PDB file of C-alpha atoms in Angstrom:
ATOM      1  CA  MET A   6       9.545 110.761 104.496  1.00 34.00           C
ATOM      2  CA  SER A   7       9.753 112.782 107.316  1.00 36.00           C
ATOM      3  CA  ALA A   8      10.707 110.739 110.613  1.00 38.00           C
ATOM      4  CA  THR A   9       7.509 109.843 112.929  1.00 37.00           C
ATOM      5  CA  THR A  10       7.324 108.900 116.195  1.00 37.00           C
ATOM      6  CA  VAL A  11       4.872 106.028 116.518  1.00 40.00           C
ATOM      7  CA  ALA A  12       2.756 105.513 119.741  1.00 41.00           C
ATOM      8  CA  PHE A  13       0.013 102.502 119.751  1.00 43.00           C
ATOM      9  CA  ILE A  14      -2.811 103.340 121.735  1.00 38.00           C
ATOM     10  CA  SER A  15      -3.998 100.562 124.361  1.00 38.00           C
ATOM     11  CA  PRO A  16      -7.554  99.009 123.554  1.00 39.00           C
ATOM     12  CA  ASP A  17      -8.844 100.304 126.865  1.00 40.00           C
ATOM     13  CA  GLU A  18      -8.148 103.686 126.078  1.00 40.00           C
ATOM     14  CA  PRO A  19     -10.160 106.212 123.877  1.00 41.00           C
ATOM     15  CA  THR A  20      -8.023 107.732 120.713  1.00 40.00           C
ATOM     16  CA  SER A  21      -6.977 111.141 120.184  1.00 41.00           C
ATOM     17  CA  ASN A  22      -5.343 110.407 116.984  1.00 42.00           C
ATOM     18  CA  GLY A  23      -8.181 111.415 114.551  1.00 42.00           C
ATOM     19  CA  ALA A  24      -6.375 109.966 111.347  1.00 40.00           C
ATOM     20  CA  ALA A  25      -6.087 106.629 113.446  1.00 38.00           C
ATOM     21  CA  SER A  26     -10.124 105.956 113.883  1.00 39.00           C
ATOM     22  CA  VAL A  27     -10.342 106.097 110.287  1.00 41.00           C
ATOM     23  CA  ALA A  28      -7.566 103.972 109.277  1.00 49.00           C
ATOM     24  CA  GLN A  29      -8.112 101.139 107.210  1.00 70.00           C
ATOM     25  CA  SER A  30      -6.593  97.934 109.094  1.00 82.00           C
ATOM     26  CA  VAL A  31      -5.587  94.900 107.376  1.00 85.00           C
ATOM     27  CA  THR A  32      -7.799  93.243 110.051  1.00 83.00           C
ATOM     28  CA  GLY A  33     -11.180  94.643 108.339  1.00 82.00           C
ATOM     29  CA  ARG A  34     -11.909  96.521 111.856  1.00 83.00           C
ATOM     30  CA  TYR A  35     -11.129  99.222 113.497  1.00 82.00           C
ATOM     31  CA  ASN A  36      -7.769  98.832 115.051  1.00 85.00           C
ATOM     32  CA  PRO A  37      -7.121 100.836 118.241  1.00 85.00           C
ATOM     33  CA  ARG A  38      -3.601  99.695 117.924  1.00 87.00           C
ATOM     34  CA  SER A  39      -2.817 101.959 115.046  1.00 87.00           C
ATOM     35  CA  PHE A  40      -1.297 105.186 113.415  1.00 87.00           C
ATOM     36  CA  VAL A  41      -1.137 107.172 110.407  1.00 88.00           C
ATOM     37  CA  SER A  42       2.445 109.201 109.442  1.00 88.00           C
ATOM     38  CA  PRO A  43       1.956 112.549 107.810  1.00 88.00           C
ATOM     39  CA  ASP A  44       3.019 110.841 105.043  1.00 86.00           C
ATOM     40  CA  GLY A  45      -0.389 108.632 105.131  1.00 88.00           C
ATOM     41  CA  VAL A  46       1.704 105.318 106.314  1.00 91.00           C
ATOM     42  CA  VAL A  47      -0.149 103.270 108.213  1.00 91.00           C
ATOM     43  CA  TYR A  48       1.662 101.620 110.984  1.00 92.00           C
ATOM     44  CA  GLU A  49      -0.432  99.010 113.381  1.00 93.00           C
ATOM     45  CA  LEU A  50      -0.184  96.358 115.667  1.00 92.00           C
ATOM     46  CA  VAL A  51      -1.820  92.996 114.577  1.00 92.00           C
ATOM     47  CA  TRP A  52      -2.785  90.031 116.424  1.00 93.00           C
ATOM     48  CA  MET A  53      -1.594  87.708 113.665  1.00 93.00           C
ATOM     49  CA  THR A  54      -3.847  84.573 113.144  1.00 93.00           C
ATOM     50  CA  PRO A  55      -3.150  81.737 110.736  1.00 94.00           C
ATOM     51  CA  ALA A  56      -5.907  82.909 108.738  1.00 94.00           C
ATOM     52  CA  LEU A  57      -5.233  86.534 108.373  1.00 93.00           C
ATOM     53  CA  ALA A  58      -1.158  85.588 107.333  1.00 93.00           C
ATOM     54  CA  GLU A  59      -3.023  83.567 104.490  1.00 93.00           C
ATOM     55  CA  GLU A  60      -5.055  86.059 103.781  1.00 92.00           C
ATOM     56  CA  LEU A  61      -2.294  88.934 103.094  1.00 92.00           C
ATOM     57  CA  LEU A  62      -0.149  86.199 101.310  1.00 92.00           C
ATOM     58  CA  TYR A  63      -2.921  86.465  98.479  1.00 89.00           C
ATOM     59  CA  ARG A  64      -1.059  89.539  97.453  1.00 86.00           C
ATOM     60  CA  ASN A  65       2.653  88.303  97.362  1.00 86.00           C
ATOM     61  CA  ASN A  66       2.045  88.974  93.884  1.00 79.00           C
ATOM     62  CA  ASN A  67       5.552  90.369  92.727  1.00 72.00           C
ATOM     63  CA  ASN A  68       7.824  89.539  95.720  1.00 72.00           C
ATOM     64  CA  ARG A  69      11.020  87.292  96.068  1.00 73.00           C
ATOM     65  CA  SER A  70      10.630  83.713  95.371  1.00 78.00           C
ATOM     66  CA  MET A  71       9.381  81.864  98.291  1.00 83.00           C
ATOM     67  CA  ARG A  72      12.378  80.113 100.405  1.00 85.00           C
ATOM     68  CA  PRO A  73      11.248  76.860 102.116  1.00 86.00           C
ATOM     69  CA  ASP A  74      14.251  76.636 104.243  1.00 85.00           C
ATOM     70  CA  ALA A  75      13.833  80.270 105.704  1.00 86.00           C
ATOM     71  CA  SER A  76      10.002  79.928 106.396  1.00 89.00           C
ATOM     72  CA  ASN A  77      10.727  76.284 107.888  1.00 90.00           C
ATOM     73  CA  LYS A  78      13.381  77.717 110.412  1.00 88.00           C
ATOM     74  CA  ILE A  79      10.848  80.692 111.588  1.00 92.00           C
ATOM     75  CA  GLU A  80       8.163  77.960 111.754  1.00 92.00           C
ATOM     76  CA  ARG A  81      10.300  75.789 114.241  1.00 92.00           C
ATOM     77  CA  ASP A  82      10.616  78.844 116.474  1.00 92.00           C
ATOM     78  CA  MET A  83       7.107  79.669 116.566  1.00 93.00           C
ATOM     79  CA  LEU A  84       6.259  75.922 117.388  1.00 93.00           C
ATOM     80  CA  ALA A  85       8.934  75.871 120.175  1.00 91.00           C
ATOM     81  CA  GLY A  86       7.377  79.554 122.076  1.00 90.00           C
ATOM     82  CA  TRP A  87      10.794  81.587 120.762  1.00 89.00           C
ATOM     83  CA  PHE A  88       9.507  83.674 118.243  1.00 89.00           C
ATOM     84  CA  ALA A  89       9.254  86.998 119.757  1.00 85.00           C
ATOM     85  CA  GLU A  90       8.127  90.646 118.665  1.00 84.00           C
ATOM     86  CA  ASN A  91      11.586  92.464 117.719  1.00 85.00           C
ATOM     87  CA  GLY A  92      10.211  95.297 115.389  1.00 86.00           C
ATOM     88  CA  ASP A  93      10.441  93.888 112.201  1.00 89.00           C
ATOM     89  CA  ALA A  94       7.385  94.951 110.084  1.00 91.00           C
ATOM     90  CA  ILE A  95       4.894  93.203 107.536  1.00 92.00           C
ATOM     91  CA  ARG A  96       5.100  95.532 104.690  1.00 92.00           C
ATOM     92  CA  ARG A  97       2.445  96.477 102.066  1.00 91.00           C
ATOM     93  CA  ASP A  98       2.399  99.164  99.342  1.00 90.00           C
ATOM     94  CA  VAL A  99      -0.080 101.506  98.307  1.00 89.00           C
ATOM     95  CA  GLN A 100      -1.775  98.715  96.413  1.00 87.00           C
ATOM     96  CA  GLY A 101      -1.996  96.508  99.359  1.00 87.00           C
ATOM     97  CA  ASN A 102       0.361  94.230  97.616  1.00 88.00           C
ATOM     98  CA  LEU A 103       3.024  92.318 100.213  1.00 90.00           C
ATOM     99  CA  ILE A 104       6.508  93.643  99.853  1.00 88.00           C
ATOM    100  CA  ASP A 105       8.072  92.009 102.814  1.00 89.00           C
ATOM    101  CA  GLY A 106       7.277  89.488 105.355  1.00 89.00           C
ATOM    102  CA  GLN A 107       6.107  86.681 103.194  1.00 91.00           C
ATOM    103  CA  HIS A 108       8.447  83.996 105.393  1.00 93.00           C
ATOM    104  CA  ARG A 109       7.043  85.229 108.600  1.00 92.00           C
ATOM    105  CA  LEU A 110       3.776  85.077 107.369  1.00 94.00           C
ATOM    106  CA  GLU A 111       4.233  81.486 105.837  1.00 94.00           C
ATOM    107  CA  ALA A 112       5.777  80.698 108.913  1.00 93.00           C
ATOM    108  CA  ARG A 113       2.908  82.127 110.926  1.00 95.00           C
ATOM    109  CA  ARG A 114       0.099  79.942 108.471  1.00 94.00           C
ATOM    110  CA  ALA A 115       2.140  76.782 108.638  1.00 95.00           C
ATOM    111  CA  SER A 116       2.686  76.569 112.451  1.00 95.00           C
ATOM    112  CA  GLY A 117      -1.159  77.045 113.088  1.00 95.00           C
ATOM    113  CA  THR A 118       0.077  79.757 115.843  1.00 94.00           C
ATOM    114  CA  SER A 119      -1.063  83.203 116.560  1.00 94.00           C
ATOM    115  CA  GLY A 120       0.890  86.379 117.707  1.00 93.00           C
ATOM    116  CA  TRP A 121       1.528  90.031 117.884  1.00 93.00           C
ATOM    117  CA  MET A 122       3.081  91.573 114.264  1.00 93.00           C
ATOM    118  CA  LEU A 123       3.744  94.983 113.225  1.00 93.00           C
ATOM    119  CA  VAL A 124       2.281  95.213 109.678  1.00 94.00           C
ATOM    120  CA  VAL A 125       2.989  98.751 108.009  1.00 93.00           C
ATOM    121  CA  SER A 126       0.694  99.494 105.093  1.00 91.00           C
ATOM    122  CA  ASN A 127       0.020 102.355 102.289  1.00 90.00           C
ATOM    123  CA  LEU A 128       3.900 102.109 101.528  1.00 90.00           C
ATOM    124  CA  PRO A 129       5.013 103.959  98.284  1.00 88.00           C
ATOM    125  CA  GLU A 130       5.570 101.494  95.704  1.00 80.00           C
ATOM    126  CA  THR A 131       9.473 102.975  96.085  1.00 80.00           C
ATOM    127  CA  ALA A 132       9.959 101.879  99.314  1.00 82.00           C
ATOM    128  CA  ARG A 133      10.662  98.164  98.366  1.00 78.00           C
ATOM    129  CA  ASN A 134      14.078  99.742  96.642  1.00 74.00           C
ATOM    130  CA  THR A 135      15.474  99.986 100.106  1.00 77.00           C
ATOM    131  CA  ILE A 136      14.179  97.075 102.486  1.00 74.00           C
ATOM    132  CA  ASP A 137      17.129  94.762 103.500  1.00 69.00           C
ATOM    133  CA  ASP A 138      19.375  96.880 101.905  1.00 65.00           C
ATOM    134  CA  GLY A 139      22.010  97.048 104.809  1.00 64.00           C
ATOM    135  CA  ALA A 140      24.233  94.327 105.711  1.00 68.00           C
ATOM    136  CA  LYS A 141      22.539  91.472 107.157  1.00 77.00           C
ATOM    137  CA  ARG A 142      23.337  90.175 110.602  1.00 79.00           C
ATOM    138  CA  THR A 143      25.098  87.017 110.743  1.00 86.00           C
ATOM    139  CA  MET A 144      25.240  83.820 112.996  1.00 88.00           C
ATOM    140  CA  ARG A 145      29.026  85.365 113.794  1.00 90.00           C
ATOM    141  CA  ASP A 146      27.372  88.732 114.684  1.00 90.00           C
ATOM    142  CA  ARG A 147      25.017  87.277 117.169  1.00 89.00           C
ATOM    143  CA  PHE A 148      27.491  85.270 118.795  1.00 91.00           C
ATOM    144  CA  GLY A 149      29.470  88.253 119.123  1.00 93.00           C
ATOM    145  CA  PHE A 150      26.786  89.996 120.603  1.00 88.00           C
ATOM    146  CA  ARG A 151      26.353  87.574 123.433  1.00 89.00           C
ATOM    147  CA  GLY A 152      30.118  87.689 124.309  1.00 92.00           C
ATOM    148  CA  GLU A 153      31.475  84.547 122.822  1.00 93.00           C
ATOM    149  CA  THR A 154      34.942  84.354 121.984  1.00 91.00           C
ATOM    150  CA  ASP A 155      35.747  83.637 118.468  1.00 93.00           C
ATOM    151  CA  PRO A 156      32.056  83.961 117.419  1.00 94.00           C
ATOM    152  CA  GLY A 157      32.830  82.955 113.654  1.00 94.00           C
ATOM    153  CA  THR A 158      34.420  79.613 114.247  1.00 95.00           C
ATOM    154  CA  LEU A 159      31.741  78.946 117.221  1.00 96.00           C
ATOM    155  CA  ALA A 160      29.001  79.828 114.696  1.00 95.00           C
ATOM    156  CA  ALA A 161      30.517  77.285 112.103  1.00 94.00           C
ATOM    157  CA  VAL A 162      30.789  74.611 114.282  1.00 96.00           C
ATOM    158  CA  VAL A 163      27.283  75.063 116.320  1.00 96.00           C
ATOM    159  CA  ARG A 164      26.066  74.805 113.006  1.00 93.00           C
ATOM    160  CA  ARG A 165      27.628  71.493 111.952  1.00 94.00           C
ATOM    161  CA  ALA A 166      26.950  69.941 115.324  1.00 96.00           C
ATOM    162  CA  LEU A 167      23.029  70.670 115.043  1.00 94.00           C
ATOM    163  CA  LEU A 168      23.019  69.062 111.591  1.00 92.00           C
ATOM    164  CA  TRP A 169      25.002  65.922 113.092  1.00 95.00           C
ATOM    165  CA  GLU A 170      22.417  65.948 115.993  1.00 93.00           C
ATOM    166  CA  ARG A 171      19.324  66.105 113.137  1.00 90.00           C
ATOM    167  CA  GLY A 172      20.842  63.441 111.168  1.00 89.00           C
ATOM    168  CA  LEU A 173      21.737  65.493 108.075  1.00 87.00           C
ATOM    169  CA  ARG A 174      25.303  64.069 107.195  1.00 82.00           C
ATOM    170  CA  SER A 175      25.378  64.152 103.648  1.00 74.00           C
ATOM    171  CA  ARG A 176      26.707  66.877 101.283  1.00 69.00           C
ATOM    172  CA  SER A 177      23.031  67.324  99.942  1.00 64.00           C
ATOM    173  CA  ALA A 178      21.432  68.199 103.098  1.00 66.00           C
ATOM    174  CA  ARG A 179      19.824  71.553 103.483  1.00 72.00           C
ATOM    175  CA  TYR A 180      18.996  72.529 106.848  1.00 75.00           C
ATOM    176  CA  GLN A 181      19.625  76.371 108.215  1.00 79.00           C
ATOM    177  CA  PRO A 182      19.424  76.494 111.733  1.00 84.00           C
ATOM    178  CA  SER A 183      17.640  79.819 113.152  1.00 86.00           C
ATOM    179  CA  ALA A 184      19.252  81.819 115.727  1.00 88.00           C
ATOM    180  CA  LEU A 185      17.468  80.760 118.300  1.00 89.00           C
ATOM    181  CA  GLU A 186      17.784  77.191 117.333  1.00 91.00           C
ATOM    182  CA  SER A 187      21.504  77.822 117.682  1.00 93.00           C
ATOM    183  CA  PHE A 188      21.341  79.497 120.871  1.00 93.00           C
ATOM    184  CA  GLU A 189      19.238  77.230 122.343  1.00 93.00           C
ATOM    185  CA  PHE A 190      21.857  74.299 121.190  1.00 95.00           C
ATOM    186  CA  LEU A 191      24.593  75.728 122.407  1.00 96.00           C
ATOM    187  CA  ASP A 192      23.294  76.418 125.849  1.00 95.00           C
ATOM    188  CA  GLN A 193      22.643  72.619 125.627  1.00 96.00           C
ATOM    189  CA  HIS A 194      25.745  71.587 124.388  1.00 97.00           C
ATOM    190  CA  PRO A 195      28.581  73.769 126.348  1.00 96.00           C
ATOM    191  CA  GLN A 196      30.994  71.687 125.246  1.00 97.00           C
ATOM    192  CA  LEU A 197      30.962  73.354 121.545  1.00 97.00           C
ATOM    193  CA  ARG A 198      32.950  76.266 123.053  1.00 97.00           C
ATOM    194  CA  GLU A 199      36.067  73.925 123.985  1.00 97.00           C
ATOM    195  CA  ALA A 200      35.474  72.392 120.413  1.00 97.00           C
ATOM    196  CA  ALA A 201      35.414  75.458 118.530  1.00 97.00           C
ATOM    197  CA  GLN A 202      38.612  76.820 120.262  1.00 96.00           C
ATOM    198  CA  ALA A 203      40.132  73.528 119.310  1.00 96.00           C
ATOM    199  CA  ALA A 204      38.823  73.997 115.554  1.00 96.00           C
ATOM    200  CA  SER A 205      40.938  77.540 115.974  1.00 95.00           C
ATOM    201  CA  HIS A 206      44.087  76.185 117.272  1.00 94.00           C
ATOM    202  CA  HIS A 207      44.282  73.134 114.816  1.00 94.00           C
ATOM    203  CA  ARG A 208      43.145  75.307 111.394  1.00 92.00           C
ATOM    204  CA  ARG A 209      46.320  76.367 111.689  1.00 91.00           C
ATOM    205  CA  ALA A 210      47.672  72.920 109.929  1.00 89.00           C
ATOM    206  CA  LYS A 211      45.439  73.681 107.206  1.00 91.00           C
ATOM    207  CA  LEU A 212      44.075  70.193 106.673  1.00 94.00           C
ATOM    208  CA  LEU A 213      40.510  70.332 107.792  1.00 95.00           C
ATOM    209  CA  ALA A 214      37.954  73.169 107.848  1.00 94.00           C
ATOM    210  CA  PRO A 215      37.222  74.880 111.238  1.00 95.00           C
ATOM    211  CA  SER A 216      34.003  73.631 111.095  1.00 95.00           C
ATOM    212  CA  THR A 217      34.977  70.015 110.873  1.00 96.00           C
ATOM    213  CA  ILE A 218      37.274  70.124 113.424  1.00 97.00           C
ATOM    214  CA  GLY A 219      35.015  71.283 115.900  1.00 97.00           C
ATOM    215  CA  LEU A 220      32.168  68.845 114.940  1.00 97.00           C
ATOM    216  CA  CYS A 221      34.756  65.835 115.275  1.00 97.00           C
ATOM    217  CA  TRP A 222      36.581  67.216 118.437  1.00 98.00           C
ATOM    218  CA  TRP A 223      33.045  67.396 119.899  1.00 98.00           C
ATOM    219  CA  LEU A 224      32.256  63.763 118.976  1.00 98.00           C
ATOM    220  CA  PHE A 225      35.564  62.414 119.905  1.00 98.00           C
ATOM    221  CA  ALA A 226      36.291  64.248 122.964  1.00 97.00           C
ATOM    222  CA  ALA A 227      32.800  62.624 124.344  1.00 97.00           C
ATOM    223  CA  LEU A 228      34.110  59.320 123.713  1.00 97.00           C
ATOM    224  CA  ASP A 229      37.623  60.014 125.404  1.00 97.00           C
ATOM    225  CA  GLU A 230      38.710  63.574 125.676  1.00 96.00           C
ATOM    226  CA  GLY A 231      42.796  62.728 125.939  1.00 96.00           C
ATOM    227  CA  GLN A 232      42.517  60.366 122.834  1.00 96.00           C
ATOM    228  CA  CYS A 233      40.690  63.128 121.173  1.00 97.00           C
ATOM    229  CA  ALA A 234      43.686  65.644 122.147  1.00 96.00           C
ATOM    230  CA  GLU A 235      46.255  63.475 120.901  1.00 96.00           C
ATOM    231  CA  PHE A 236      45.010  62.629 117.663  1.00 96.00           C
ATOM    232  CA  PHE A 237      44.298  66.262 116.184  1.00 97.00           C
ATOM    233  CA  GLU A 238      48.050  66.862 117.653  1.00 96.00           C
ATOM    234  CA  ARG A 239      49.470  64.223 115.603  1.00 95.00           C
ATOM    235  CA  LEU A 240      47.201  64.825 112.667  1.00 96.00           C
ATOM    236  CA  ALA A 241      48.230  68.218 112.638  1.00 94.00           C
ATOM    237  CA  ASP A 242      52.032  67.520 112.960  1.00 94.00           C
ATOM    238  CA  GLY A 243      52.524  64.270 111.273  1.00 92.00           C
ATOM    239  CA  ALA A 244      55.393  63.402 114.343  1.00 92.00           C
ATOM    240  CA  MET A 245      55.628  59.849 115.405  1.00 91.00           C
ATOM    241  CA  LEU A 246      53.407  58.226 113.078  1.00 92.00           C
ATOM    242  CA  ALA A 247      55.013  54.860 111.422  1.00 93.00           C
ATOM    243  CA  LYS A 248      53.421  53.673 107.544  1.00 94.00           C
ATOM    244  CA  GLY A 249      49.834  52.391 107.821  1.00 94.00           C
ATOM    245  CA  ASN A 250      48.949  54.208 111.360  1.00 96.00           C
ATOM    246  CA  PRO A 251      45.508  55.830 110.373  1.00 96.00           C
ATOM    247  CA  ILE A 252      46.336  58.984 111.776  1.00 96.00           C
ATOM    248  CA  LEU A 253      48.907  59.522 108.923  1.00 96.00           C
ATOM    249  CA  THR A 254      46.989  57.888 106.635  1.00 96.00           C
ATOM    250  CA  LEU A 255      44.326  60.835 107.039  1.00 96.00           C
ATOM    251  CA  ARG A 256      46.824  63.211 106.961  1.00 96.00           C
ATOM    252  CA  ASN A 257      48.081  62.046 103.824  1.00 95.00           C
ATOM    253  CA  ARG A 258      44.469  61.614 102.045  1.00 95.00           C
ATOM    254  CA  LEU A 259      43.942  65.125 103.189  1.00 95.00           C
ATOM    255  CA  MET A 260      47.069  66.771 102.149  1.00 94.00           C
ATOM    256  CA  ASP A 261      46.149  65.104  98.595  1.00 93.00           C
ATOM    257  CA  LEU A 262      42.551  66.152  98.599  1.00 92.00           C
ATOM    258  CA  ASN A 263      43.810  69.789  99.302  1.00 91.00           C
ATOM    259  CA  SER A 264      46.172  69.988  96.476  1.00 89.00           C
ATOM    260  CA  GLN A 265      43.309  68.724  93.687  1.00 87.00           C
ATOM    261  CA  PRO A 266      41.492  71.424  91.990  1.00 84.00           C
ATOM    262  CA  GLY A 267      38.428  72.391  93.714  1.00 77.00           C
ATOM    263  CA  ARG A 268      36.884  72.729  97.574  1.00 80.00           C
ATOM    264  CA  VAL A 269      36.910  69.423  99.363  1.00 82.00           C
ATOM    265  CA  HIS A 270      33.277  69.216 100.943  1.00 86.00           C
ATOM    266  CA  GLU A 271      33.075  69.185 104.715  1.00 89.00           C
ATOM    267  CA  SER A 272      31.094  66.250 104.871  1.00 91.00           C
ATOM    268  CA  HIS A 273      33.228  63.901 102.847  1.00 93.00           C
ATOM    269  CA  SER A 274      36.324  65.133 105.006  1.00 95.00           C
ATOM    270  CA  ALA A 275      34.478  64.691 108.235  1.00 95.00           C
ATOM    271  CA  ALA A 276      33.760  60.792 106.853  1.00 95.00           C
ATOM    272  CA  LEU A 277      37.526  60.364 106.493  1.00 96.00           C
ATOM    273  CA  THR A 278      38.180  61.645 110.041  1.00 97.00           C
ATOM    274  CA  ILE A 279      35.827  59.638 111.464  1.00 97.00           C
ATOM    275  CA  LYS A 280      37.061  56.242 109.405  1.00 96.00           C
ATOM    276  CA  SER A 281      40.537  57.345 110.786  1.00 97.00           C
ATOM    277  CA  TRP A 282      39.398  57.989 114.295  1.00 97.00           C
ATOM    278  CA  ASN A 283      37.588  54.515 114.605  1.00 97.00           C
ATOM    279  CA  ALA A 284      40.749  52.654 113.084  1.00 96.00           C
ATOM    280  CA  HIS A 285      42.892  54.655 115.422  1.00 96.00           C
ATOM    281  CA  ARG A 286      40.645  53.655 118.690  1.00 96.00           C
ATOM    282  CA  GLU A 287      40.534  49.695 117.338  1.00 96.00           C
ATOM    283  CA  GLY A 288      44.336  49.850 116.690  1.00 94.00           C
ATOM    284  CA  ARG A 289      44.261  48.810 113.000  1.00 95.00           C
ATOM    285  CA  GLU A 290      46.449  49.596 110.108  1.00 95.00           C
ATOM    286  CA  VAL A 291      45.115  51.618 107.460  1.00 93.00           C
ATOM    287  CA  ALA A 292      46.837  51.893 103.946  1.00 93.00           C
ATOM    288  CA  LEU A 293      44.039  53.657 102.327  1.00 93.00           C
ATOM    289  CA  LEU A 294      41.252  55.882 103.356  1.00 93.00           C
ATOM    290  CA  ARG A 295      37.977  56.659 100.955  1.00 92.00           C
ATOM    291  CA  PHE A 296      34.718  57.405 101.151  1.00 93.00           C
ATOM    292  CA  SER A 297      31.793  57.116  98.710  1.00 88.00           C
ATOM    293  CA  GLU A 298      28.151  59.250  99.023  1.00 81.00           C
ATOM    294  CA  GLN A 299      26.714  55.304  98.470  1.00 85.00           C
ATOM    295  CA  GLU A 300      28.230  54.395 101.743  1.00 89.00           C
ATOM    296  CA  LYS A 301      26.550  54.832 105.047  1.00 91.00           C
ATOM    297  CA  PHE A 302      27.949  57.745 107.079  1.00 93.00           C
ATOM    298  CA  PRO A 303      30.448  56.716 109.683  1.00 95.00           C
ATOM    299  CA  THR A 304      29.839  56.793 113.378  1.00 96.00           C
ATOM    300  CA  PRO A 305      32.526  57.650 115.497  1.00 97.00           C
ATOM    301  CA  LYS A 306      33.387  54.449 118.021  1.00 95.00           C
TER     302      LYS A 306
END
């Protein structure tokens, strides 16, 4: 397909593109913000309403299964007024079938909001084979674009902190924050940068996942920054800890769990760490640390 420069026409200006005046619009009406490429592909900027989004979703016959997590996070961005044009298109093939954009349209329908969206129609059926074929941008990439230090660790810590803030503590919790939610949350809680730095430093002990260290550091430091630093230093090196010390008990428990086959879930290790912290703060000795999914998730004190 040849490269085409697309220029949309202001609704107040007459069109000089003869093809645009006869291009079939998804709105069912003439759209002055449209352009037809030499290959017959129709590009148009459309004011996407919930009703129009629902209409386009009717032709979503041969797409990937809808993932509610994906549409829900876009819906939250739309309701917050964060969702903006970024050049991504809603794509339809020559038969009028939707081949890309189902989650954005579902979010538009469910949110009850309207906004400008680029719609590309009359694409050849083979176009589906090249959609999303490149490398997906991760939150690590996005934080890196903002110039953040150690963006991978920061992204993991911000996500865990957002889950905590939403009350999602168990291993069964499913919540995928959007990029805009993550940026907003970090702006509201800049202390998470320090937590991510601590996670990068203490991950070398190989006892806890960086995201778990970062989450707990963020929570503990808000209560007592000095005690928090001491807690993680002693957890890492095990120095000057007598039998029954809750930090030593946690250290031994994590070493035992990590030596077993399979991965220790982050919510489980976070619960053990919080239990140890609470006992440490209260000056209690602890001989055994356990956590059951049937228990109420502990809160740092």
